[in-house]
Amino acid sequence: MVRKGWSFWQGYVVLLALAVVVKAESPYRFFDWNVTYGDIFPLGVRQQGILINGQFPGPDIYSVTNDNLIINVQNNLDEPFLLSWNGLQQRRNSYEDGVYGTTCPIPPGKNFTYILQVKDQIGSFFYFPSLAFHKAAGGFGGIRVLSRPRIPVPFPDPAGDFTLLIGDWFKNDHRQLKAMLDGGHKLPFPDGILINGHGLNGASFTVEQGKTYRFRISNVGLQNSLNFRIQGHKMKLVEVEGTHTVQTIYESLDVHVGQSYSVLVTMDQAAQDFYIVASTRFTDNILSTTATLHYSNSNKAVSGPIPAGPTDQIDWSLNQARSIRTNLTASGPRPNPQGSYHYGLINITRTIKVVSSAAQVKGKQRYAVNSVSFVPTDTPLKLADYFKIGGVFRVGSIPDNPTGQNMYLDTSVMGADYRAFVEIVFENHENIVQTWHIDGYAFWVVGMNGGVWTPNSREEYNLRDAVSRSTTQVRNLIDYYVFTQPFPSYFRKLKEWVFVCRYILNHGLLFTWLLIMLECGM
């Protein structure tokens, strides 16, 4: 019945407007996850793994740009647990980021519901547990964010879409690995490489001859850079951690710890099976593993030697990294903090240089940034800042530049100006490849070269089409990476296997460098 005094058409217009409002809200996707221990056999021996809904690796998260993700996590382990969302932007939402120091751990037997929105994002990402070396036991899985139907992507729809989680693996229990570090030792060399939780020839992907497929490749390991390749097939790179790239053809790709790549592969070979290979880079002992690319009409099983890949060719890896550029003509969501697509035209207001180091402190293996090894607090720093709780941290407890001091312990926090545009130089003095990750946001990788950075190095920056991504590698001294990053008006963090860097906003902007020695990557 139409309300008195209203015409039928007035009522219709109101109902139509309400329908438009309801339709305009982004969809919700609900996930209910049960985290438990369970037996796994990735390298042929029984291990205690961390399962999500009984799965190792955990279930894929499938979503579309702007979807709201409601993920209820029930922790049925016997220790606290946290999940971090590698590459997902957390705009004004840092409490959900799942990193110790910002988010309280989920106690045993309790649950926590993560509320995330993949706002203005597309691409390939993954999640992983961020506490107590849990990632060495599992608990990780893939995340794919598809473009909205009306927003075109710069390539035809593939015939299929596969997630490949590659990474080094240890036969040691995650508690044993933790105990090694606590006992003053570094991590040993891994026992193998996994593809989707399987060792040699354990995983298989079925395709149809003549069709093109998308492969989303993420390195979910602890410490080793890996080279990825598919026997007899070339890979067209189309996306890196949410950025559409210039579509370059590669025969193999270096994927460093924490990185994600998306490639298109056309099944243009004879009807047979082929090797999919992941092998270690920059190691004296080369570890490899394989999966199978199975043509549905295959008449020949995979055979012959495993295709060789690069081993210690550093220049090769650097040149490949330099060749990855942003596709400036592509549609779809792209990072745009403060309207800064033209990041090269924004004046730098501050340069921060950070150097990592390793040493033993009080008998434990520790890792530091500018000599400061992070000490966690009982109160998350975000809460201490918001509620003005004194005595939790001290602003300025980490310097802008390395001091050469011996390593010391502190809850390190660095002050920064609101909306400053900052250049960050990372310098690696260790004999390993490091990877740096900004948790909840992204940066532009504008420069890389050998030797030590100087102000003259800015002449070699890519100030036009550098890739905006969340994770990149830093070689030891022969390489360096320079990032430009506009500090946003909301809380963001920089995190990686060796340390965690966090941005905290209250009346000004702070960010903290946090060392996670249990995900050290050393």
Short mmCIF file of C-alpha atoms in Angstrom, two decimals:
data_model
loop_
_atom_site.label_atom_id
_atom_site.label_comp_id
_atom_site.label_asym_id
_atom_site.label_seq_id
_atom_site.Cartn_x
_atom_site.Cartn_y
_atom_site.Cartn_z
CA MET A 1 0.00 0.00 0.00
CA VAL A 2 1.28 3.46 -0.90
CA ARG A 3 1.72 5.86 2.02
CA LYS A 4 -1.03 8.52 2.24
CA GLY A 5 -0.06 11.71 0.43
CA TRP A 6 2.49 9.92 -1.76
CA SER A 7 1.98 9.06 -5.38
CA PHE A 8 2.88 5.64 -6.68
CA TRP A 9 5.83 7.11 -8.57
CA GLN A 10 7.18 8.90 -5.48
CA GLY A 11 7.21 5.59 -3.66
CA TYR A 12 8.85 3.91 -6.61
CA VAL A 13 11.61 6.52 -6.76
CA VAL A 14 12.35 6.11 -3.03
CA LEU A 15 12.49 2.33 -3.33
CA LEU A 16 14.75 2.61 -6.36
CA ALA A 17 17.09 4.94 -4.49
CA LEU A 18 17.25 2.52 -1.57
CA ALA A 19 18.00 -0.31 -3.96
CA VAL A 20 20.85 1.68 -5.47
CA VAL A 21 22.32 2.35 -2.00
CA VAL A 22 22.18 -1.33 -1.09
CA LYS A 23 23.67 -2.37 -4.40
CA ALA A 24 26.46 0.18 -4.09
CA GLU A 25 27.92 -1.46 -0.98
CA SER A 26 30.84 -3.74 -1.78
CA PRO A 27 30.20 -7.48 -1.37
CA TYR A 28 31.11 -9.40 1.79
CA ARG A 29 32.96 -12.72 1.75
CA PHE A 30 32.94 -14.77 4.93
CA PHE A 31 35.60 -17.30 5.96
CA ASP A 32 35.61 -19.51 9.05
CA TRP A 33 39.04 -20.99 9.74
CA ASN A 34 40.05 -23.56 12.32
CA VAL A 35 43.82 -23.59 13.02
CA THR A 36 45.17 -26.91 14.33
CA TYR A 37 48.26 -29.07 14.39
CA GLY A 38 48.31 -32.13 12.16
CA ASP A 39 50.67 -34.63 10.56
CA ILE A 40 52.18 -33.61 7.22
CA PHE A 41 54.73 -35.40 5.01
CA PRO A 42 56.10 -32.77 2.57
CA LEU A 43 59.59 -34.34 2.36
CA GLY A 44 58.57 -37.94 3.02
CA VAL A 45 58.96 -37.82 6.80
CA ARG A 46 56.21 -37.14 9.32
CA GLN A 47 56.18 -33.61 10.73
CA GLN A 48 53.83 -31.62 12.90
CA GLY A 49 52.33 -29.03 10.61
CA ILE A 50 49.95 -26.11 11.10
CA LEU A 51 46.72 -26.74 9.23
CA ILE A 52 43.86 -24.40 8.39
CA ASN A 53 40.59 -26.31 8.11
CA GLY A 54 42.72 -29.44 7.86
CA GLN A 55 44.63 -28.14 4.84
CA PHE A 56 48.35 -27.67 4.22
CA PRO A 57 48.90 -25.18 2.67
CA GLY A 58 45.84 -23.30 3.84
CA PRO A 59 42.84 -22.49 1.64
CA ASP A 60 43.09 -19.88 -1.10
CA ILE A 61 41.30 -16.58 -0.58
CA TYR A 62 39.39 -15.64 -3.71
CA SER A 63 38.08 -12.08 -3.92
CA VAL A 64 37.32 -9.12 -6.20
CA THR A 65 38.47 -5.51 -5.90
CA ASN A 66 36.79 -3.70 -2.97
CA ASP A 67 35.37 -6.90 -1.45
CA ASN A 68 35.04 -6.97 2.33
CA LEU A 69 36.72 -10.06 3.80
CA ILE A 70 35.44 -11.31 7.16
CA ILE A 71 37.84 -14.03 8.33
CA ASN A 72 37.13 -15.66 11.67
CA VAL A 73 40.21 -17.52 12.95
CA GLN A 74 39.86 -20.06 15.76
CA ASN A 75 43.24 -20.82 17.33
CA ASN A 76 43.34 -24.43 18.49
CA LEU A 77 47.12 -24.53 18.83
CA ASP A 78 48.75 -24.67 22.25
CA GLU A 79 50.42 -21.27 21.74
CA PRO A 80 49.42 -17.78 20.56
CA PHE A 81 48.89 -17.34 16.83
CA LEU A 82 48.67 -14.46 14.34
CA LEU A 83 48.10 -14.21 10.58
CA SER A 84 49.55 -11.44 8.41
CA TRP A 85 48.20 -10.54 4.96
CA ASN A 86 51.26 -10.15 2.75
CA GLY A 87 50.66 -7.31 0.27
CA LEU A 88 47.08 -6.39 1.22
CA GLN A 89 46.80 -2.68 1.90
CA GLN A 90 45.43 -1.79 5.33
CA ARG A 91 44.06 1.72 4.92
CA ARG A 92 43.12 3.01 8.39
CA ASN A 93 42.94 -0.63 9.39
CA SER A 94 46.29 -1.52 10.93
CA TYR A 95 44.73 -3.39 13.85
CA GLU A 96 43.90 -6.17 11.39
CA ASP A 97 47.41 -6.56 10.06
CA GLY A 98 48.35 -9.50 12.22
CA VAL A 99 51.87 -8.51 13.29
CA TYR A 100 53.02 -8.64 16.90
CA GLY A 101 53.41 -5.15 18.31
CA THR A 102 50.30 -3.92 16.54
CA THR A 103 47.80 -6.73 16.92
CA CYS A 104 47.42 -8.81 20.06
CA PRO A 105 48.12 -12.51 19.45
CA ILE A 106 45.14 -14.87 19.41
CA PRO A 107 45.41 -16.91 22.65
CA PRO A 108 45.12 -20.71 22.54
CA GLY A 109 41.50 -21.79 22.40
CA LYS A 110 40.28 -18.32 21.41
CA ASN A 111 39.25 -16.71 18.15
CA PHE A 112 39.66 -13.39 16.40
CA THR A 113 37.76 -12.06 13.39
CA TYR A 114 39.82 -10.15 10.84
CA ILE A 115 37.85 -7.50 8.93
CA LEU A 116 39.70 -6.50 5.76
CA GLN A 117 38.77 -4.69 2.57
CA VAL A 118 40.79 -5.20 -0.59
CA LYS A 119 40.17 -1.57 -1.48
CA ASP A 120 41.35 -0.48 -4.93
CA GLN A 121 43.52 -3.57 -5.29
CA ILE A 122 44.08 -6.31 -7.80
CA GLY A 123 46.76 -8.95 -7.93
CA SER A 124 48.53 -11.88 -6.30
CA PHE A 125 49.33 -12.05 -2.60
CA PHE A 126 49.51 -14.55 0.26
CA TYR A 127 48.97 -14.83 4.00
CA PHE A 128 51.28 -16.39 6.59
CA PRO A 129 51.64 -16.77 10.38
CA SER A 130 53.87 -14.07 11.85
CA LEU A 131 54.74 -15.45 15.31
CA ALA A 132 57.10 -18.02 16.85
CA PHE A 133 58.47 -19.38 13.56
CA HIS A 134 55.02 -20.82 12.74
CA LYS A 135 55.63 -20.22 9.04
CA ALA A 136 58.18 -23.04 9.21
CA ALA A 137 55.25 -25.35 10.02
CA GLY A 138 52.66 -24.08 7.53
CA GLY A 139 49.64 -21.88 8.07
CA PHE A 140 50.20 -20.01 4.79
CA GLY A 141 48.03 -19.76 1.69
CA GLY A 142 47.39 -17.77 -1.48
CA ILE A 143 45.31 -14.63 -1.97
CA ARG A 144 44.00 -13.56 -5.36
CA VAL A 145 42.17 -10.29 -5.95
CA LEU A 146 40.48 -10.05 -9.34
CA SER A 147 39.53 -6.86 -11.13
CA ARG A 148 35.90 -5.76 -11.21
CA PRO A 149 34.12 -6.81 -14.41
CA ARG A 150 33.87 -3.23 -15.72
CA ILE A 151 37.57 -2.54 -15.23
CA PRO A 152 39.54 -4.18 -18.06
CA VAL A 153 42.83 -5.92 -17.44
CA PRO A 154 45.59 -5.60 -20.05
CA PHE A 155 45.34 -9.20 -21.26
CA PRO A 156 42.57 -11.64 -22.29
CA ASP A 157 40.93 -13.80 -19.65
CA PRO A 158 43.08 -16.91 -19.15
CA ALA A 159 41.62 -20.39 -19.45
CA GLY A 160 42.62 -21.13 -15.85
CA ASP A 161 44.21 -19.53 -12.81
CA PHE A 162 46.69 -21.42 -10.60
CA THR A 163 48.34 -20.49 -7.29
CA LEU A 164 51.88 -21.82 -6.77
CA LEU A 165 53.38 -21.40 -3.31
CA ILE A 166 57.09 -22.14 -3.47
CA GLY A 167 59.55 -22.04 -0.60
CA ASP A 168 62.42 -23.67 1.24
CA TRP A 169 61.54 -26.25 3.90
CA PHE A 170 63.14 -27.86 6.94
CA LYS A 171 62.59 -31.30 8.41
CA ASN A 172 63.15 -29.77 11.83
CA ASP A 173 60.10 -28.85 13.85
CA HIS A 174 59.45 -25.09 14.03
CA ARG A 175 60.17 -25.21 17.77
CA GLN A 176 63.57 -26.77 17.04
CA LEU A 177 64.39 -24.00 14.58
CA LYS A 178 63.40 -21.42 17.15
CA ALA A 179 65.57 -23.14 19.75
CA MET A 180 68.55 -22.96 17.38
CA LEU A 181 68.30 -19.17 17.25
CA ASP A 182 67.67 -18.93 20.97
CA GLY A 183 70.81 -21.01 21.46
CA GLY A 184 72.94 -18.57 19.50
CA HIS A 185 73.00 -20.43 16.17
CA LYS A 186 71.89 -19.36 12.71
CA LEU A 187 69.45 -21.37 10.64
CA PRO A 188 70.90 -24.40 8.86
CA PHE A 189 70.64 -24.99 5.13
CA PRO A 190 67.10 -26.15 4.26
CA ASP A 191 66.31 -29.79 3.56
CA GLY A 192 64.23 -29.21 0.45
CA ILE A 193 62.00 -26.98 -1.66
CA LEU A 194 58.20 -27.27 -1.74
CA ILE A 195 55.61 -26.41 -4.37
CA ASN A 196 52.14 -26.12 -2.85
CA GLY A 197 53.24 -28.16 0.15
CA HIS A 198 54.72 -31.01 -1.89
CA GLY A 199 58.26 -32.14 -2.47
CA LEU A 200 59.74 -33.66 -5.62
CA ASN A 201 57.08 -34.42 -8.29
CA GLY A 202 54.31 -34.08 -5.72
CA ALA A 203 52.13 -31.39 -7.31
CA SER A 204 50.47 -31.48 -10.74
CA PHE A 205 48.62 -28.91 -12.85
CA THR A 206 46.35 -30.03 -15.71
CA VAL A 207 46.02 -27.78 -18.77
CA GLU A 208 44.59 -27.98 -22.29
CA GLN A 209 46.81 -27.73 -25.32
CA GLY A 210 46.65 -24.38 -27.11
CA LYS A 211 45.16 -22.43 -24.20
CA THR A 212 46.76 -19.75 -21.99
CA TYR A 213 46.83 -19.99 -18.19
CA ARG A 214 47.73 -17.66 -15.36
CA PHE A 215 50.22 -18.79 -12.71
CA ARG A 216 50.45 -16.78 -9.46
CA ILE A 217 53.84 -17.56 -7.90
CA SER A 218 54.70 -16.61 -4.30
CA ASN A 219 57.85 -17.40 -2.32
CA VAL A 220 56.51 -18.35 1.13
CA GLY A 221 59.81 -19.74 2.42
CA LEU A 222 62.05 -18.60 5.25
CA GLN A 223 65.40 -17.61 3.78
CA ASN A 224 66.19 -18.68 0.21
CA SER A 225 65.65 -16.85 -3.07
CA LEU A 226 64.28 -19.26 -5.68
CA ASN A 227 64.32 -19.42 -9.46
CA PHE A 228 61.08 -20.55 -11.11
CA ARG A 229 60.74 -21.98 -14.62
CA ILE A 230 58.53 -24.26 -16.72
CA GLN A 231 60.19 -26.71 -19.09
CA GLY A 232 59.71 -25.80 -22.77
CA HIS A 233 57.47 -22.81 -22.02
CA LYS A 234 58.00 -19.08 -21.83
CA MET A 235 56.36 -16.88 -19.19
CA LYS A 236 54.83 -13.48 -19.84
CA LEU A 237 54.99 -11.36 -16.69
CA VAL A 238 51.75 -9.37 -16.25
CA GLU A 239 51.52 -8.43 -12.56
CA VAL A 240 53.74 -8.00 -9.49
CA GLU A 241 52.10 -7.70 -6.06
CA GLY A 242 49.18 -5.67 -7.33
CA THR A 243 50.91 -3.72 -10.12
CA HIS A 244 50.28 -4.48 -13.80
CA THR A 245 53.69 -4.65 -15.42
CA VAL A 246 55.09 -4.15 -18.90
CA GLN A 247 54.48 -7.56 -20.45
CA THR A 248 57.98 -8.97 -20.79
CA ILE A 249 58.78 -12.57 -21.72
CA TYR A 250 61.04 -14.57 -19.38
CA GLU A 251 62.36 -18.11 -19.52
CA SER A 252 62.77 -18.11 -15.73
CA LEU A 253 62.08 -15.74 -12.85
CA ASP A 254 63.90 -15.06 -9.61
CA VAL A 255 61.33 -14.94 -6.81
CA HIS A 256 62.77 -13.73 -3.51
CA VAL A 257 61.33 -14.44 -0.08
CA GLY A 258 57.96 -12.75 0.33
CA GLN A 259 57.58 -11.78 -3.33
CA SER A 260 54.66 -12.60 -5.63
CA TYR A 261 54.58 -12.66 -9.44
CA SER A 262 51.82 -13.39 -11.94
CA VAL A 263 52.65 -14.83 -15.37
CA LEU A 264 50.73 -16.01 -18.44
CA VAL A 265 51.85 -19.27 -20.05
CA THR A 266 50.53 -20.55 -23.39
CA MET A 267 50.39 -24.32 -23.81
CA ASP A 268 51.98 -24.34 -27.25
CA GLN A 269 54.04 -27.52 -27.02
CA ALA A 270 53.44 -31.13 -28.06
CA ALA A 271 50.94 -33.13 -26.02
CA GLN A 272 53.08 -34.41 -23.16
CA ASP A 273 54.01 -33.57 -19.55
CA PHE A 274 56.62 -31.00 -18.55
CA TYR A 275 58.63 -30.10 -15.46
CA ILE A 276 57.76 -27.12 -13.31
CA VAL A 277 60.96 -26.29 -11.40
CA ALA A 278 61.92 -24.21 -8.36
CA SER A 279 65.59 -24.11 -7.30
CA THR A 280 67.72 -22.13 -4.88
CA ARG A 281 69.74 -19.09 -5.94
CA PHE A 282 73.12 -17.86 -4.63
CA THR A 283 73.81 -21.09 -2.69
CA ASP A 284 76.81 -23.40 -2.97
CA ASN A 285 74.53 -26.41 -2.78
CA ILE A 286 71.66 -26.07 -5.26
CA LEU A 287 68.35 -27.50 -4.06
CA SER A 288 65.63 -28.16 -6.65
CA THR A 289 62.13 -29.51 -6.67
CA THR A 290 59.65 -30.20 -9.44
CA ALA A 291 55.95 -30.34 -10.12
CA THR A 292 54.23 -31.57 -13.29
CA LEU A 293 52.56 -29.53 -16.02
CA HIS A 294 50.15 -32.11 -17.45
CA TYR A 295 48.57 -31.60 -20.86
CA SER A 296 45.10 -33.14 -20.73
CA ASN A 297 45.78 -34.99 -24.02
CA SER A 298 49.30 -35.96 -22.98
CA ASN A 299 50.76 -39.12 -24.51
CA LYS A 300 54.14 -38.89 -22.80
CA ALA A 301 55.08 -38.65 -19.13
CA VAL A 302 57.61 -36.13 -17.90
CA SER A 303 61.16 -37.38 -18.46
CA GLY A 304 64.76 -36.40 -18.95
CA PRO A 305 66.97 -34.06 -16.94
CA ILE A 306 65.45 -31.19 -14.99
CA PRO A 307 65.91 -27.91 -16.92
CA ALA A 308 68.87 -26.03 -15.50
CA GLY A 309 68.44 -22.54 -14.12
CA PRO A 310 70.72 -19.72 -12.97
CA THR A 311 72.69 -20.36 -9.78
CA ASP A 312 74.96 -17.55 -8.57
CA GLN A 313 74.71 -15.11 -11.51
CA ILE A 314 74.13 -11.90 -9.59
CA ASP A 315 74.22 -9.53 -12.57
CA TRP A 316 71.61 -11.69 -14.30
CA SER A 317 69.30 -11.34 -11.32
CA LEU A 318 69.86 -7.59 -11.05
CA ASN A 319 69.20 -7.04 -14.74
CA GLN A 320 65.98 -9.01 -14.49
CA ALA A 321 64.85 -6.91 -11.53
CA ARG A 322 65.63 -3.71 -13.45
CA SER A 323 63.58 -4.93 -16.42
CA ILE A 324 60.34 -5.10 -14.41
CA ARG A 325 58.43 -1.86 -15.03
CA THR A 326 54.93 -0.56 -14.42
CA ASN A 327 52.44 -0.76 -17.30
CA LEU A 328 51.38 2.89 -17.35
CA THR A 329 48.64 2.26 -19.94
CA ALA A 330 46.83 -0.42 -17.93
CA SER A 331 43.45 0.24 -16.36
CA GLY A 332 42.44 -0.92 -12.93
CA PRO A 333 43.37 -0.10 -9.35
CA ARG A 334 46.90 1.07 -8.78
CA PRO A 335 48.56 2.51 -5.68
CA ASN A 336 47.92 6.25 -5.60
CA PRO A 337 48.81 7.71 -2.19
CA GLN A 338 48.20 11.46 -2.17
CA GLY A 339 47.76 11.49 -5.94
CA SER A 340 51.37 10.48 -6.42
CA TYR A 341 51.39 8.47 -9.64
CA HIS A 342 54.05 11.03 -10.59
CA TYR A 343 56.20 10.10 -7.62
CA GLY A 344 59.32 11.35 -9.39
CA LEU A 345 58.08 14.95 -9.27
CA ILE A 346 57.58 15.04 -5.49
CA ASN A 347 60.38 16.60 -3.47
CA ILE A 348 62.13 14.33 -0.99
CA THR A 349 62.04 15.83 2.51
CA ARG A 350 64.12 13.26 4.34
CA THR A 351 66.58 10.44 3.66
CA ILE A 352 66.81 7.47 6.00
CA LYS A 353 69.58 4.91 5.65
CA VAL A 354 69.22 1.57 7.35
CA VAL A 355 71.77 -1.19 7.74
CA SER A 356 70.99 -4.60 9.20
CA SER A 357 73.38 -6.69 11.26
CA ALA A 358 73.60 -10.03 13.03
CA ALA A 359 75.19 -10.83 16.39
CA GLN A 360 74.70 -12.74 19.61
CA VAL A 361 73.21 -10.87 22.54
CA LYS A 362 72.92 -12.65 25.89
CA GLY A 363 73.58 -15.99 24.17
CA LYS A 364 70.81 -15.63 21.57
CA GLN A 365 71.12 -15.07 17.86
CA ARG A 366 69.78 -11.56 17.25
CA TYR A 367 69.30 -9.29 14.24
CA ALA A 368 69.28 -5.51 14.28
CA VAL A 369 68.58 -2.41 12.22
CA ASN A 370 71.07 0.45 12.72
CA SER A 371 72.41 -1.54 15.70
CA VAL A 372 69.00 -1.76 17.43
CA SER A 373 67.52 -5.21 18.00
CA PHE A 374 63.83 -4.87 18.71
CA VAL A 375 62.39 -5.92 22.05
CA PRO A 376 58.61 -6.51 22.02
CA THR A 377 56.36 -5.03 24.67
CA ASP A 378 53.33 -6.46 26.42
CA THR A 379 51.24 -3.55 25.14
CA PRO A 380 50.95 -3.27 21.34
CA LEU A 381 52.59 -0.05 20.18
CA LYS A 382 49.52 1.04 18.27
CA LEU A 383 47.43 0.87 21.44
CA ALA A 384 50.11 2.60 23.53
CA ASP A 385 50.25 5.44 21.03
CA TYR A 386 46.48 5.77 20.69
CA PHE A 387 45.75 5.70 24.43
CA LYS A 388 48.90 7.65 25.34
CA ILE A 389 50.25 4.93 27.63
CA GLY A 390 53.65 6.01 28.89
CA GLY A 391 56.72 3.85 29.34
CA VAL A 392 55.97 1.47 26.44
CA PHE A 393 58.25 2.99 23.81
CA ARG A 394 60.49 6.00 23.28
CA VAL A 395 60.42 8.07 20.09
CA GLY A 396 63.89 8.39 18.60
CA SER A 397 65.16 5.10 19.99
CA ILE A 398 66.49 4.22 16.55
CA PRO A 399 68.67 6.62 14.49
CA ASP A 400 68.13 7.69 10.88
CA ASN A 401 71.57 6.39 9.93
CA PRO A 402 73.85 3.56 11.05
CA THR A 403 76.07 4.50 13.99
CA GLY A 404 78.52 1.60 13.99
CA GLN A 405 77.66 0.78 17.60
CA ASN A 406 77.56 -2.74 18.93
CA MET A 407 74.12 -4.28 18.85
CA TYR A 408 71.80 -3.35 21.73
CA LEU A 409 68.21 -4.10 22.69
CA ASP A 410 65.39 -1.55 22.64
CA THR A 411 61.78 -1.08 21.57
CA SER A 412 62.82 0.97 18.58
CA VAL A 413 60.59 3.79 17.34
CA MET A 414 61.48 6.52 14.86
CA GLY A 415 59.59 9.81 14.56
CA ALA A 416 58.55 11.24 11.20
CA ASP A 417 56.62 14.25 9.96
CA TYR A 418 53.04 13.91 8.84
CA ARG A 419 52.83 13.38 5.05
CA ALA A 420 56.57 13.63 4.57
CA PHE A 421 57.90 12.11 1.35
CA VAL A 422 60.82 9.98 2.44
CA GLU A 423 63.67 8.27 0.64
CA ILE A 424 64.83 5.07 2.34
CA VAL A 425 68.16 3.48 1.47
CA PHE A 426 68.73 -0.14 2.52
CA GLU A 427 72.29 -1.39 2.77
CA ASN A 428 73.09 -5.05 3.31
CA HIS A 429 76.41 -5.98 4.96
CA GLU A 430 75.48 -9.62 5.52
CA ASN A 431 76.51 -12.47 3.22
CA ILE A 432 72.93 -13.33 2.31
CA VAL A 433 70.11 -11.90 0.22
CA GLN A 434 67.68 -9.91 2.33
CA THR A 435 64.10 -9.08 1.47
CA TRP A 436 62.25 -6.08 2.83
CA HIS A 437 58.48 -5.83 3.01
CA ILE A 438 56.17 -2.98 3.93
CA ASP A 439 53.20 -4.45 5.72
CA GLY A 440 49.90 -2.91 4.75
CA TYR A 441 51.20 -0.69 1.97
CA ALA A 442 53.68 -0.45 -0.95
CA PHE A 443 56.69 1.56 -2.13
CA TRP A 444 58.42 2.42 -5.38
CA VAL A 445 61.71 0.66 -6.04
CA VAL A 446 63.49 3.48 -7.86
CA GLY A 447 67.16 2.50 -7.81
CA MET A 448 69.55 -0.42 -7.56
CA ASN A 449 73.24 -0.74 -8.15
CA GLY A 450 76.48 -2.07 -6.71
CA GLY A 451 78.57 -0.52 -3.99
CA VAL A 452 77.62 2.04 -1.39
CA TRP A 453 74.89 4.62 -1.98
CA THR A 454 75.79 8.31 -2.30
CA PRO A 455 73.61 11.33 -3.18
CA ASN A 456 74.96 11.06 -6.74
CA SER A 457 73.17 7.71 -6.99
CA ARG A 458 69.92 9.63 -7.45
CA GLU A 459 70.96 10.38 -11.02
CA GLU A 460 70.28 6.71 -11.83
CA TYR A 461 66.79 6.56 -10.28
CA ASN A 462 63.80 5.44 -12.32
CA LEU A 463 61.43 8.33 -11.65
CA ARG A 464 58.82 7.41 -14.26
CA ASP A 465 57.64 3.79 -14.27
CA ALA A 466 59.20 2.02 -11.28
CA VAL A 467 57.13 -0.83 -9.89
CA SER A 468 55.07 -0.14 -6.79
CA ARG A 469 55.29 -3.31 -4.73
CA SER A 470 55.36 -4.49 -1.14
CA THR A 471 58.52 -6.65 -1.15
CA THR A 472 61.94 -6.44 -2.74
CA GLN A 473 65.36 -7.98 -2.35
CA VAL A 474 68.65 -6.40 -1.23
CA ARG A 475 71.91 -8.07 -2.13
CA ASN A 476 74.94 -7.72 0.14
CA LEU A 477 76.78 -4.44 -0.65
CA ILE A 478 77.08 -5.21 -4.34
CA ASP A 479 73.42 -4.26 -4.60
CA TYR A 480 71.36 -1.62 -2.94
CA TYR A 481 67.76 -0.58 -3.27
CA VAL A 482 66.33 2.86 -2.73
CA PHE A 483 62.65 3.35 -2.01
CA THR A 484 60.63 6.54 -2.10
CA GLN A 485 57.55 6.43 0.06
CA PRO A 486 54.97 9.12 0.85
CA PHE A 487 53.91 8.66 4.46
CA PRO A 488 50.11 8.45 4.38
CA SER A 489 47.55 9.87 6.79
CA TYR A 490 46.87 6.54 8.38
CA PHE A 491 48.78 3.76 10.11
CA ARG A 492 51.11 1.66 7.99
CA LYS A 493 53.99 -0.68 8.71
CA LEU A 494 57.14 -1.96 7.03
CA LYS A 495 57.85 -5.60 7.83
CA GLU A 496 60.09 -8.36 6.63
CA TRP A 497 61.57 -11.70 7.64
CA VAL A 498 64.51 -9.96 9.31
CA PHE A 499 62.66 -7.10 10.89
CA VAL A 500 59.43 -5.18 11.03
CA CYS A 501 59.13 -1.49 10.24
CA ARG A 502 55.88 0.16 11.27
CA TYR A 503 54.24 3.50 10.69
CA ILE A 504 52.07 4.78 13.55
CA LEU A 505 49.86 7.86 13.30
CA ASN A 506 48.37 9.80 16.19
CA HIS A 507 48.85 13.57 16.09
CA GLY A 508 52.01 13.05 14.10
CA LEU A 509 53.52 10.05 12.37
CA LEU A 510 55.81 7.47 13.88
CA PHE A 511 57.17 4.28 12.50
CA THR A 512 58.89 1.50 14.36
CA TRP A 513 61.61 -0.83 13.24
CA LEU A 514 60.81 -4.15 14.83
CA LEU A 515 63.12 -7.12 14.72
CA ILE A 516 61.52 -10.53 14.40
CA MET A 517 64.46 -12.78 15.05
CA LEU A 518 62.38 -15.90 14.55
CA GLU A 519 61.80 -15.01 10.92
CA CYS A 520 65.28 -13.80 10.33
CA GLY A 521 66.04 -14.99 6.82
CA MET A 522 69.69 -15.45 7.77
#
